[in-house]
mmCIF file of C-alpha atoms (C1' of nucleotides) in Angstrom:
data_model
loop_
_atom_site.group_PDB
_atom_site.id
_atom_site.type_symbol
_atom_site.label_atom_id
_atom_site.label_comp_id
_atom_site.label_asym_id
_atom_site.label_seq_id
_atom_site.Cartn_x
_atom_site.Cartn_y
_atom_site.Cartn_z
ATOM 1 C CA MET A 987 65.307 -1.762 -45.584
ATOM 2 C CA LYS A 988 67.290 0.288 -48.127
ATOM 3 C CA VAL A 989 68.433 -0.319 -51.509
ATOM 4 C CA ASN A 990 72.099 0.523 -51.907
ATOM 5 C CA LYS A 991 72.429 3.768 -53.916
ATOM 6 C CA GLY A 992 75.028 2.084 -56.212
ATOM 7 C CA VAL A 993 72.105 0.067 -57.728
ATOM 8 C CA GLU A 994 70.711 3.255 -59.103
ATOM 9 C CA TRP A 995 73.575 4.167 -60.681
ATOM 10 C CA ALA A 996 74.459 0.938 -62.113
ATOM 11 C CA ALA A 997 71.071 0.852 -63.814
ATOM 12 C CA HIS A 998 71.513 3.989 -64.964
ATOM 13 C CA ALA A 999 75.039 3.438 -66.274
ATOM 14 C CA CYS A 1000 73.745 0.482 -68.129
ATOM 15 C CA ALA A 1001 70.667 2.663 -69.575
ATOM 16 C CA LEU A 1002 73.494 4.702 -71.211
ATOM 17 C CA LEU A 1003 75.739 1.982 -72.396
ATOM 18 C CA ALA A 1004 72.644 0.439 -74.022
ATOM 19 C CA VAL A 1005 72.540 3.429 -76.399
ATOM 20 C CA LEU A 1006 76.257 3.476 -77.133
ATOM 21 C CA PRO A 1007 77.018 2.416 -80.718
ATOM 22 C CA GLU A 1008 78.101 -1.220 -81.427
ATOM 23 C CA GLY A 1009 81.635 -1.818 -80.008
ATOM 24 C CA TRP A 1010 82.350 1.507 -78.165
ATOM 25 C CA THR A 1011 82.992 1.796 -74.648
ATOM 26 C CA LEU A 1012 82.645 4.370 -71.671
ATOM 27 C CA SER A 1013 85.226 4.812 -69.072
ATOM 28 C CA ALA A 1014 84.213 4.660 -65.499
ATOM 29 C CA GLU A 1015 85.186 8.171 -65.181
ATOM 30 C CA ALA A 1016 82.890 9.206 -68.174
ATOM 31 C CA LEU A 1017 79.931 7.481 -66.731
ATOM 32 C CA ALA A 1018 80.545 9.147 -63.321
ATOM 33 C CA ALA A 1019 80.801 12.605 -65.004
ATOM 34 C CA TYR A 1020 77.612 11.926 -66.954
ATOM 35 C CA HIS A 1021 75.615 11.117 -63.901
ATOM 36 C CA ASP A 1022 77.248 13.715 -61.799
ATOM 37 C CA VAL A 1023 78.249 11.135 -59.003
ATOM 38 C CA PRO A 1024 81.615 10.176 -57.207
ATOM 39 C CA PRO A 1025 83.900 8.582 -59.867
ATOM 40 C CA ALA A 1026 85.514 6.221 -57.528
ATOM 41 C CA TYR A 1027 82.339 5.062 -56.229
ATOM 42 C CA MET A 1028 80.919 4.620 -59.504
ATOM 43 C CA ALA A 1029 84.035 2.528 -60.589
ATOM 44 C CA LYS A 1030 83.117 0.222 -57.748
ATOM 45 C CA GLN A 1031 79.605 -0.467 -59.219
ATOM 46 C CA MET A 1032 80.896 -1.072 -62.690
ATOM 47 C CA GLN A 1033 83.614 -3.305 -61.299
ATOM 48 C CA ALA A 1034 80.425 -5.301 -59.647
ATOM 49 C CA LEU A 1035 78.742 -5.330 -62.878
ATOM 50 C CA SER A 1036 81.610 -6.652 -64.662
ATOM 51 C CA SER A 1037 82.440 -9.489 -62.327
ATOM 52 C CA ALA A 1038 78.591 -10.401 -62.635
ATOM 53 C CA GLY A 1039 79.064 -10.740 -66.282
ATOM 54 C CA LEU A 1040 76.605 -7.653 -67.005
ATOM 55 C CA VAL A 1041 79.238 -5.644 -68.769
ATOM 56 C CA VAL A 1042 82.472 -6.245 -70.400
ATOM 57 C CA SER A 1043 85.658 -4.255 -69.578
ATOM 58 C CA VAL A 1044 88.280 -3.217 -71.990
ATOM 59 C CA ARG A 1045 91.482 -2.355 -70.160
ATOM 60 C CA GLY A 1046 94.261 0.079 -71.285
ATOM 61 C CA ALA A 1047 94.145 3.270 -73.182
ATOM 62 C CA ALA A 1048 90.837 4.070 -74.791
ATOM 63 C CA GLY A 1049 89.500 1.243 -72.668
ATOM 64 C CA GLY A 1050 86.166 1.495 -70.763
ATOM 65 C CA TYR A 1051 82.703 -0.690 -70.379
ATOM 66 C CA ARG A 1052 80.182 -1.990 -72.747
ATOM 67 C CA LEU A 1053 77.167 -4.199 -72.343
ATOM 68 C CA ALA A 1054 77.970 -7.792 -72.308
ATOM 69 C CA ARG A 1055 74.779 -8.668 -74.006
ATOM 70 C CA PRO A 1056 71.757 -7.143 -75.640
ATOM 71 C CA ALA A 1057 69.747 -4.442 -73.463
ATOM 72 C CA ARG A 1058 66.903 -6.952 -73.794
ATOM 73 C CA ASP A 1059 68.792 -9.655 -72.153
ATOM 74 C CA ILE A 1060 69.551 -7.686 -68.945
ATOM 75 C CA SER A 1061 67.020 -7.083 -66.252
ATOM 76 C CA LEU A 1062 67.003 -4.880 -63.280
ATOM 77 C CA LYS A 1063 67.016 -7.987 -61.086
ATOM 78 C CA ASP A 1064 70.536 -8.817 -62.625
ATOM 79 C CA VAL A 1065 71.756 -5.313 -61.761
ATOM 80 C CA PHE A 1066 70.294 -5.564 -58.292
ATOM 81 C CA LEU A 1067 72.001 -8.857 -57.476
ATOM 82 C CA ALA A 1068 75.077 -7.863 -59.089
ATOM 83 C CA VAL A 1069 75.717 -4.719 -56.978
ATOM 84 C CA GLU A 1070 73.376 -5.861 -53.986
ATOM 85 C CA GLY A 1071 74.622 -9.428 -53.770
ATOM 86 C CA ALA A 1072 72.604 -12.425 -53.751
ATOM 87 C CA ALA A 1073 72.313 -12.645 -49.946
ATOM 88 C CA PRO A 1074 68.346 -12.778 -48.467
ATOM 89 C CA SER A 1075 67.527 -9.551 -47.145
ATOM 90 C CA PHE A 1076 65.685 -11.334 -44.280
ATOM 91 C CA ARG A 1077 68.165 -12.719 -41.888
ATOM 92 C CA CYS A 1078 66.198 -15.576 -39.793
ATOM 93 C CA THR A 1079 68.170 -16.046 -36.307
ATOM 94 C CA GLU A 1080 66.329 -18.996 -35.541
ATOM 95 C CA VAL A 1081 64.684 -17.415 -32.476
ATOM 96 C CA ARG A 1082 62.473 -20.271 -32.254
ATOM 97 C CA GLN A 1083 65.086 -22.424 -30.892
ATOM 98 C CA ASN A 1084 65.868 -19.811 -28.065
ATOM 99 C CA GLY A 1085 64.608 -19.279 -24.442
ATOM 100 C CA PRO A 1086 62.486 -21.550 -22.441
ATOM 101 C CA CYS A 1087 60.488 -23.174 -25.051
ATOM 102 C CA GLY A 1088 62.877 -23.142 -27.590
ATOM 103 C CA ALA A 1089 62.336 -25.912 -30.171
ATOM 104 C CA ALA A 1090 64.939 -28.823 -30.961
ATOM 105 C CA LYS A 1091 67.342 -28.262 -33.739
ATOM 106 C CA ALA A 1092 65.980 -31.539 -35.373
ATOM 107 C CA GLN A 1093 62.562 -29.969 -35.746
ATOM 108 C CA CYS A 1094 63.817 -26.664 -37.591
ATOM 109 C CA ARG A 1095 65.001 -28.125 -40.784
ATOM 110 C CA LYS A 1096 62.663 -26.120 -42.611
ATOM 111 C CA PRO A 1097 62.219 -22.386 -42.261
ATOM 112 C CA CYS A 1098 59.439 -21.363 -39.839
ATOM 113 C CA GLY A 1099 56.466 -19.579 -41.301
ATOM 114 C CA ILE A 1100 57.693 -16.100 -40.737
ATOM 115 C CA ALA A 1101 61.110 -16.646 -42.269
ATOM 116 C CA ALA A 1102 59.364 -18.459 -45.408
ATOM 117 C CA SER A 1103 57.065 -15.768 -45.601
ATOM 118 C CA PHE A 1104 59.694 -12.964 -46.039
ATOM 119 C CA TYR A 1105 61.702 -15.400 -48.462
ATOM 120 C CA ALA A 1106 58.519 -15.516 -50.628
ATOM 121 C CA ALA A 1107 58.147 -11.791 -50.508
ATOM 122 C CA GLU A 1108 61.481 -11.303 -51.628
ATOM 123 C CA THR A 1109 61.089 -13.703 -54.302
ATOM 124 C CA ALA A 1110 58.025 -11.521 -55.475
ATOM 125 C CA PHE A 1111 60.339 -8.450 -55.281
ATOM 126 C CA ARG A 1112 62.964 -10.225 -57.488
ATOM 127 C CA ASP A 1113 60.499 -11.668 -60.069
ATOM 128 C CA SER A 1114 59.086 -8.126 -60.336
ATOM 129 C CA LEU A 1115 62.305 -6.625 -61.220
ATOM 130 C CA ALA A 1116 62.956 -9.552 -63.378
ATOM 131 C CA GLY A 1117 60.417 -8.407 -65.838
ATOM 132 C CA VAL A 1118 61.856 -5.011 -66.492
ATOM 133 C CA THR A 1119 64.754 -5.024 -69.019
ATOM 134 C CA ILE A 1120 67.609 -2.324 -69.438
ATOM 135 C CA MET A 1121 65.879 -1.983 -73.238
ATOM 136 C CA ASP A 1122 62.349 -1.181 -71.181
ATOM 137 C CA VAL A 1123 64.110 1.319 -69.104
ATOM 138 C CA VAL A 1124 65.522 2.972 -72.261
ATOM 139 C CA ALA A 1125 62.566 3.051 -74.103
ATOM 140 C CA SER A 1126 60.735 4.731 -70.769
ATOM 141 C CA ALA A 1127 63.285 7.097 -70.695
ATOM 142 C CA SER A 1128 63.288 8.370 -74.514
ATOM 143 C CA ALA A 1129 59.531 8.537 -74.587
ATOM 144 C CA ALA A 1130 59.693 11.026 -71.778
ATOM 145 C CA SER A 1131 62.244 13.096 -73.362
ATOM 146 C CA ASP A 1132 62.147 15.391 -76.469
ATOM 147 C CA LEU A 1133 64.334 15.329 -79.504
ATOM 148 C CA GLY A 1134 66.608 17.995 -78.256
ATOM 149 C CA LYS A 1135 67.932 15.826 -75.584
ATOM 150 C CA ALA A 1136 68.541 12.832 -77.738
ATOM 151 C CA ALA A 1137 70.663 15.111 -79.637
ATOM 152 C CA LYS A 1138 72.483 16.295 -76.667
ATOM 153 C CA ILE A 1139 73.219 12.883 -75.538
ATOM 154 C CA ALA A 1140 74.261 11.665 -79.227
ATOM 155 C CA THR A 1141 76.699 14.568 -79.190
ATOM 156 C CA TRP A 1142 78.293 13.915 -75.421
ATOM 157 C CA ILE A 1143 78.925 10.087 -76.299
ATOM 158 C CA GLN A 1144 80.714 11.326 -79.592
ATOM 159 C CA SER A 1145 83.123 13.344 -77.389
ATOM 160 C CA ASN A 1146 83.401 10.949 -74.730
ATOM 161 C CA ALA A 1147 83.230 7.335 -75.648
ATOM 162 C CA SER A 1148 85.895 5.762 -77.480
ATOM 163 C CA ARG A 1149 86.108 2.592 -79.747
ATOM 164 C CA PRO A 1150 89.098 0.211 -78.705
ATOM 165 C CA GLY A 1151 91.123 -0.931 -81.504
ATOM 166 C CA THR A 1152 90.686 2.097 -83.494
ATOM 167 C CA GLU A 1153 91.286 6.074 -83.531
ATOM 168 C CA ARG A 1154 88.444 7.683 -82.076
ATOM 169 C CA MET B 755 69.287 -4.561 -48.574
ATOM 170 C CA LYS B 756 68.789 -5.800 -44.930
ATOM 171 C CA VAL B 757 65.349 -6.367 -43.127
ATOM 172 C CA ASN B 758 65.953 -5.057 -39.523
ATOM 173 C CA LYS B 759 66.360 -7.653 -36.841
ATOM 174 C CA GLY B 760 63.487 -6.257 -35.071
ATOM 175 C CA VAL B 761 60.896 -7.191 -37.618
ATOM 176 C CA GLU B 762 61.657 -11.006 -36.869
ATOM 177 C CA TRP B 763 61.372 -10.576 -33.289
ATOM 178 C CA ALA B 764 58.135 -8.256 -33.455
ATOM 179 C CA ALA B 765 56.614 -11.008 -35.667
ATOM 180 C CA HIS B 766 57.589 -13.826 -33.304
ATOM 181 C CA ALA B 767 56.169 -11.581 -30.481
ATOM 182 C CA CYS B 768 52.718 -11.260 -32.048
ATOM 183 C CA ALA B 769 52.807 -15.128 -32.657
ATOM 184 C CA LEU B 770 53.233 -15.692 -28.580
ATOM 185 C CA LEU B 771 50.519 -12.894 -27.993
ATOM 186 C CA ALA B 772 48.105 -14.578 -30.378
ATOM 187 C CA VAL B 773 48.082 -17.818 -28.299
ATOM 188 C CA LEU B 774 47.593 -15.670 -24.816
ATOM 189 C CA PRO B 775 44.050 -16.405 -23.136
ATOM 190 C CA GLU B 776 41.610 -13.327 -23.670
ATOM 191 C CA GLY B 777 42.584 -10.456 -21.819
ATOM 192 C CA TRP B 778 45.986 -11.501 -20.637
ATOM 193 C CA THR B 779 49.116 -9.481 -21.397
ATOM 194 C CA LEU B 780 52.728 -10.500 -21.614
ATOM 195 C CA SER B 781 55.460 -7.528 -20.428
ATOM 196 C CA ALA B 782 58.371 -6.438 -22.670
ATOM 197 C CA GLU B 783 60.759 -8.350 -20.537
ATOM 198 C CA ALA B 784 58.723 -11.447 -20.612
ATOM 199 C CA LEU B 785 58.557 -11.518 -24.377
ATOM 200 C CA ALA B 786 62.431 -10.791 -24.341
ATOM 201 C CA ALA B 787 63.136 -13.818 -22.045
ATOM 202 C CA TYR B 788 60.839 -16.294 -24.063
ATOM 203 C CA HIS B 789 62.623 -15.463 -27.430
ATOM 204 C CA ASP B 790 66.201 -14.901 -25.539
ATOM 205 C CA VAL B 791 66.744 -11.437 -27.138
ATOM 206 C CA PRO B 792 67.944 -8.156 -25.415
ATOM 207 C CA PRO B 793 65.133 -6.872 -23.222
ATOM 208 C CA ALA B 794 65.691 -2.917 -23.802
ATOM 209 C CA TYR B 795 65.648 -3.764 -27.532
ATOM 210 C CA MET B 796 62.591 -6.323 -27.456
ATOM 211 C CA ALA B 797 60.825 -3.313 -25.752
ATOM 212 C CA LYS B 798 61.694 -0.947 -28.534
ATOM 213 C CA GLN B 799 60.039 -3.071 -30.923
ATOM 214 C CA MET B 800 56.678 -3.415 -28.901
ATOM 215 C CA GLN B 801 56.364 0.192 -28.785
ATOM 216 C CA ALA B 802 56.691 0.516 -32.412
ATOM 217 C CA LEU B 803 53.879 -2.210 -32.786
ATOM 218 C CA SER B 804 51.932 -0.312 -30.056
ATOM 219 C CA SER B 805 52.275 3.135 -31.841
ATOM 220 C CA ALA B 806 51.146 1.482 -35.029
ATOM 221 C CA GLY B 807 48.148 0.242 -33.230
ATOM 222 C CA LEU B 808 48.618 -3.597 -33.656
ATOM 223 C CA VAL B 809 49.030 -4.146 -30.087
ATOM 224 C CA VAL B 810 47.672 -2.496 -27.176
ATOM 225 C CA SER B 811 50.004 -1.610 -23.959
ATOM 226 C CA VAL B 812 48.692 -1.868 -20.436
ATOM 227 C CA ARG B 813 50.722 0.418 -18.140
ATOM 228 C CA GLY B 814 51.523 -0.182 -14.329
ATOM 229 C CA ALA B 815 51.927 -3.190 -12.408
ATOM 230 C CA ALA B 816 50.620 -6.418 -13.943
ATOM 231 C CA GLY B 817 50.518 -4.660 -17.278
ATOM 232 C CA GLY B 818 52.071 -5.788 -20.479
ATOM 233 C CA TYR B 819 51.149 -6.128 -24.252
ATOM 234 C CA ARG B 820 48.365 -7.840 -26.396
ATOM 235 C CA LEU B 821 47.100 -8.009 -29.616
ATOM 236 C CA ALA B 822 44.748 -5.127 -30.741
ATOM 237 C CA ARG B 823 42.720 -7.283 -32.835
ATOM 238 C CA PRO B 824 42.234 -10.880 -33.744
ATOM 239 C CA ALA B 825 45.380 -12.428 -35.278
ATOM 240 C CA ARG B 826 43.633 -13.173 -38.347
ATOM 241 C CA ASP B 827 43.538 -9.457 -39.143
ATOM 242 C CA ILE B 828 47.359 -8.734 -38.611
ATOM 243 C CA SER B 829 49.442 -9.473 -41.482
ATOM 244 C CA LEU B 830 53.187 -9.541 -41.760
ATOM 245 C CA LYS B 831 53.085 -6.540 -43.751
ATOM 246 C CA ASP B 832 51.481 -4.617 -40.760
ATOM 247 C CA VAL B 833 54.296 -5.804 -38.623
ATOM 248 C CA PHE B 834 56.915 -4.919 -41.314
ATOM 249 C CA LEU B 835 55.541 -1.578 -41.807
ATOM 250 C CA ALA B 836 55.260 -0.846 -38.098
ATOM 251 C CA VAL B 837 58.774 -1.822 -37.065
ATOM 252 C CA GLU B 838 60.641 -0.814 -40.609
ATOM 253 C CA GLY B 839 58.637 2.293 -41.459
ATOM 254 C CA ALA B 840 56.702 2.876 -44.452
ATOM 255 C CA ALA B 841 59.538 4.806 -46.303
ATOM 256 C CA PRO B 842 60.309 3.190 -49.833
ATOM 257 C CA SER B 843 63.494 1.346 -49.767
ATOM 258 C CA PHE B 844 64.611 2.379 -53.129
ATOM 259 C CA ARG B 845 65.728 6.104 -52.510
ATOM 260 C CA CYS B 846 65.769 7.837 -55.886
ATOM 261 C CA THR B 847 68.286 10.517 -56.179
ATOM 262 C CA GLU B 848 67.100 11.947 -59.714
ATOM 263 C CA VAL B 849 70.363 11.543 -61.161
ATOM 264 C CA ARG B 850 68.443 11.909 -64.576
ATOM 265 C CA GLN B 851 68.583 15.467 -63.695
ATOM 266 C CA ASN B 852 72.557 15.743 -63.221
ATOM 267 C CA GLY B 853 75.530 16.139 -65.531
ATOM 268 C CA PRO B 854 75.959 17.607 -68.852
ATOM 269 C CA CYS B 855 72.783 15.959 -70.307
ATOM 270 C CA GLY B 856 70.689 16.418 -67.292
ATOM 271 C CA ALA B 857 66.796 16.640 -67.745
ATOM 272 C CA ALA B 858 64.798 19.618 -67.105
ATOM 273 C CA LYS B 859 63.107 19.534 -63.647
ATOM 274 C CA ALA B 860 59.630 20.061 -65.357
ATOM 275 C CA GLN B 861 60.063 17.045 -67.259
ATOM 276 C CA CYS B 862 60.673 14.776 -63.999
ATOM 277 C CA ARG B 863 57.303 15.035 -62.489
ATOM 278 C CA LYS B 864 56.895 11.238 -63.016
ATOM 279 C CA PRO B 865 59.231 8.908 -61.617
ATOM 280 C CA CYS B 866 61.661 7.563 -64.240
ATOM 281 C CA GLY B 867 61.480 3.843 -65.463
ATOM 282 C CA ILE B 868 63.945 2.887 -62.852
ATOM 283 C CA ALA B 869 62.757 4.356 -59.876
ATOM 284 C CA ALA B 870 58.977 3.057 -60.988
ATOM 285 C CA SER B 871 60.249 -0.447 -61.520
ATOM 286 C CA PHE B 872 61.789 -0.542 -57.781
ATOM 287 C CA TYR B 873 58.549 0.992 -56.482
ATOM 288 C CA ALA B 874 56.500 -1.765 -58.116
ATOM 289 C CA ALA B 875 58.816 -4.281 -56.988
ATOM 290 C CA GLU B 876 58.608 -3.107 -53.334
ATOM 291 C CA THR B 877 54.633 -3.101 -53.674
ATOM 292 C CA ALA B 878 54.918 -6.656 -54.690
ATOM 293 C CA PHE B 879 56.995 -7.433 -51.611
ATOM 294 C CA ARG B 880 54.570 -5.768 -49.395
ATOM 295 C CA ASP B 881 51.490 -7.547 -51.050
ATOM 296 C CA SER B 882 53.170 -10.794 -50.447
ATOM 297 C CA LEU B 883 53.644 -10.200 -46.942
ATOM 298 C CA ALA B 884 49.962 -9.015 -46.587
ATOM 299 C CA GLY B 885 48.871 -12.288 -47.643
ATOM 300 C CA VAL B 886 50.223 -13.818 -44.296
ATOM 301 C CA THR B 887 48.650 -13.400 -41.211
ATOM 302 C CA ILE B 888 49.893 -13.792 -37.773
ATOM 303 C CA MET B 889 47.018 -16.702 -37.498
ATOM 304 C CA ASP B 890 48.768 -18.284 -40.494
ATOM 305 C CA VAL B 891 52.250 -18.252 -38.730
ATOM 306 C CA VAL B 892 50.767 -19.600 -35.512
ATOM 307 C CA ALA B 893 49.236 -22.365 -37.403
ATOM 308 C CA SER B 894 52.563 -23.296 -39.445
ATOM 309 C CA ALA B 895 54.425 -23.296 -36.285
ATOM 310 C CA SER B 896 51.941 -25.473 -34.142
ATOM 311 C CA ALA B 897 51.843 -27.941 -37.104
ATOM 312 C CA ALA B 898 55.522 -28.518 -36.983
ATOM 313 C CA SER B 899 55.586 -29.193 -33.363
ATOM 314 C CA ASP B 900 54.583 -31.878 -31.100
ATOM 315 C CA LEU B 901 52.002 -32.216 -28.235
ATOM 316 C CA GLY B 902 54.926 -31.737 -25.555
ATOM 317 C CA LYS B 903 55.874 -28.324 -26.873
ATOM 318 C CA ALA B 904 52.283 -26.996 -26.867
ATOM 319 C CA ALA B 905 52.080 -27.914 -23.054
ATOM 320 C CA LYS B 906 55.348 -26.301 -22.244
ATOM 321 C CA ILE B 907 54.083 -23.046 -23.952
ATOM 322 C CA ALA B 908 50.847 -23.419 -22.102
ATOM 323 C CA THR B 909 52.753 -23.543 -18.749
ATOM 324 C CA TRP B 910 55.189 -20.887 -19.362
ATOM 325 C CA ILE B 911 52.357 -18.505 -20.275
ATOM 326 C CA GLN B 912 50.486 -19.559 -17.120
ATOM 327 C CA SER B 913 53.429 -18.400 -14.959
ATOM 328 C CA ASN B 914 54.552 -15.428 -17.019
ATOM 329 C CA ALA B 915 51.508 -13.688 -18.348
ATOM 330 C CA SER B 916 49.223 -11.419 -16.116
ATOM 331 C CA ARG B 917 45.736 -10.611 -16.296
ATOM 332 C CA PRO B 918 45.406 -6.687 -15.310
ATOM 333 C CA GLY B 919 42.411 -5.741 -12.902
ATOM 334 C CA THR B 920 42.547 -9.114 -11.467
ATOM 335 C CA GLU B 921 45.078 -11.119 -9.284
ATOM 336 C CA ARG B 922 46.831 -13.544 -11.481
ATOM 337 C "C1'" DC C 697 48.668 6.532 0.530
ATOM 338 C "C1'" DA C 698 53.148 4.522 -0.356
ATOM 339 C "C1'" DT C 699 55.275 0.820 -2.886
ATOM 340 C "C1'" DT C 700 55.960 -1.907 -6.831
ATOM 341 C "C1'" DA C 701 55.773 -2.961 -11.772
ATOM 342 C "C1'" DT C 702 55.256 -1.738 -15.946
ATOM 343 C "C1'" DT C 703 54.917 1.167 -20.645
ATOM 344 C "C1'" DC C 704 56.555 5.554 -22.903
ATOM 345 C "C1'" DG C 705 59.936 8.575 -24.824
ATOM 346 C "C1'" DG C 706 63.906 10.405 -25.624
ATOM 347 C "C1'" DA C 707 68.852 10.643 -25.066
ATOM 348 C "C1'" DT C 708 72.846 8.340 -25.906
ATOM 349 C "C1'" DA C 709 76.366 4.862 -26.775
ATOM 350 C "C1'" DA C 710 78.347 0.863 -29.634
ATOM 351 C "C1'" DA C 711 78.369 -1.970 -33.415
ATOM 352 C "C1'" DA C 712 77.922 -2.745 -38.138
ATOM 353 C "C1'" DA C 713 77.061 -1.438 -42.732
ATOM 354 C "C1'" DA C 714 77.056 1.810 -46.660
ATOM 355 C "C1'" DT C 715 79.251 5.475 -48.564
ATOM 356 C "C1'" DA C 716 83.493 7.207 -50.472
ATOM 357 C "C1'" DT C 717 88.421 7.501 -51.582
ATOM 358 C "C1'" DC C 718 93.319 5.792 -52.663
ATOM 359 C "C1'" DC C 719 97.027 3.505 -54.402
ATOM 360 C "C1'" DG C 720 99.873 -0.352 -56.298
ATOM 361 C "C1'" DT C 721 99.304 -3.468 -60.196
ATOM 362 C "C1'" DA C 722 98.222 -5.211 -64.704
ATOM 363 C "C1'" DA C 723 96.881 -4.793 -69.215
ATOM 364 C "C1'" DA C 724 96.339 -2.473 -73.759
ATOM 365 C "C1'" DC C 725 97.486 0.873 -77.005
ATOM 366 C "C1'" DA C 726 100.022 4.576 -79.255
ATOM 367 C "C1'" DT D 910 108.355 3.236 -73.465
ATOM 368 C "C1'" DG D 911 104.753 6.121 -71.725
ATOM 369 C "C1'" DT D 912 100.105 6.664 -71.237
ATOM 370 C "C1'" DT D 913 95.471 5.462 -70.025
ATOM 371 C "C1'" DT D 914 92.461 2.532 -68.279
ATOM 372 C "C1'" DA D 915 90.440 -1.202 -65.341
ATOM 373 C "C1'" DC D 916 91.109 -4.196 -61.138
ATOM 374 C "C1'" DG D 917 91.611 -5.434 -56.278
ATOM 375 C "C1'" DG D 918 92.593 -4.371 -51.762
ATOM 376 C "C1'" DA D 919 93.121 -1.124 -48.205
ATOM 377 C "C1'" DT D 920 91.288 2.590 -45.543
ATOM 378 C "C1'" DA D 921 88.752 6.303 -44.195
ATOM 379 C "C1'" DT D 922 84.239 8.663 -43.417
ATOM 380 C "C1'" DT D 923 79.367 8.733 -42.607
ATOM 381 C "C1'" DT D 924 74.963 6.857 -41.946
ATOM 382 C "C1'" DT D 925 72.296 3.021 -40.054
ATOM 383 C "C1'" DT D 926 71.319 -0.440 -37.165
ATOM 384 C "C1'" DT D 927 71.593 -2.259 -32.785
ATOM 385 C "C1'" DA D 928 71.489 -1.874 -27.963
ATOM 386 C "C1'" DT D 929 71.022 0.397 -23.547
ATOM 387 C "C1'" DC D 930 69.706 3.473 -20.082
ATOM 388 C "C1'" DC D 931 67.056 6.933 -17.522
ATOM 389 C "C1'" DG D 932 63.128 9.829 -15.928
ATOM 390 C "C1'" DA D 933 58.266 10.493 -16.188
ATOM 391 C "C1'" DA D 934 53.485 8.536 -16.312
ATOM 392 C "C1'" DT D 935 50.564 5.185 -15.002
ATOM 393 C "C1'" DA D 936 48.309 1.390 -12.675
ATOM 394 C "C1'" DA D 937 47.706 -2.252 -9.130
ATOM 395 C "C1'" DT D 938 48.744 -3.692 -4.651
ATOM 396 C "C1'" DG D 939 49.098 -3.815 0.266
#
DNA sequence: CATTATTCGGATAAAAAATATCCGTAAACA
DNA sequence: TGTTTACGGATATTTTTTATCCGAATAATG
């Protein structure tokens, strides 16, 4: 059971978008450069975030991405579901219906105990992620870093982000 | 994020071993036939359960598998870890150390907020599974089935299980 | 003691999924 | 009109999962 790498990248991208000045955007290419990951694949993850409504995409020159809503209203569960999809991780193949003692289909309208337990565990997993917002992530990151780094990031944003509808 | 199929099979196999008379065993082949799954692959999962100490294997003619301890003392978490392995599902690639604003390695001794949150979520997942025992699974299955099925299973066990050290 | 049935471990093959890239199109701006 | 960017689909590559097979070890049986 492995979480897609894209989830990690998407989460970090959201954290960076969260500290962007109001109305500014970052292109997929800039986000990839910031995190030093493959640009084309980073772009794919951003598309997933976009179609899930977590970020807003701005096309055209000086376009890019920005968060669709405040960082406090976006959770890691949202990011996880956007990138990973909502399909349950446990795939019940109904083995109880198989073999010489297989149960009748009519008796299998509710999931078996094993499947139900895994569904419950996955709910616990998602609930745990739902309790962490992008704002929390940003806060913990800035708590762990010094003033010099914050300045570095601000400078990088200044020269790599853009504000659509206006000259940079 | 997908749970291996083998986890489901192994859990069902444990549930069947749980209703076996004391000291009896079921071969990997019999377990595969009962659940109508590929014998060689079922055998692999049983090996995993065996090396994790959840089941005891008996070699030789009339050999097979039996639970290593009471069904109430084996949880779905045990089965999950045995088959799936203990490696965390979230693989942090330390992207925070990458790129133009990468953090120094010395400042990354603790996991970042994102990684920590996913580790916590996985703990929640496992804790949830830890609360369900094979005994619980058997109980919920028998609650959902009728008397006829129980008799069917008992008959099947009679003719497919074996008791090492004695004639069947 | 030979035969048979079984687990064990490793090697290997096939299928599926994750990872990664590319390209044509549409949109927005200068 | 030209440039820059997101979008969506197609495709390639790599890794993981799924599945099979085989030889060695082990134990019961006749």
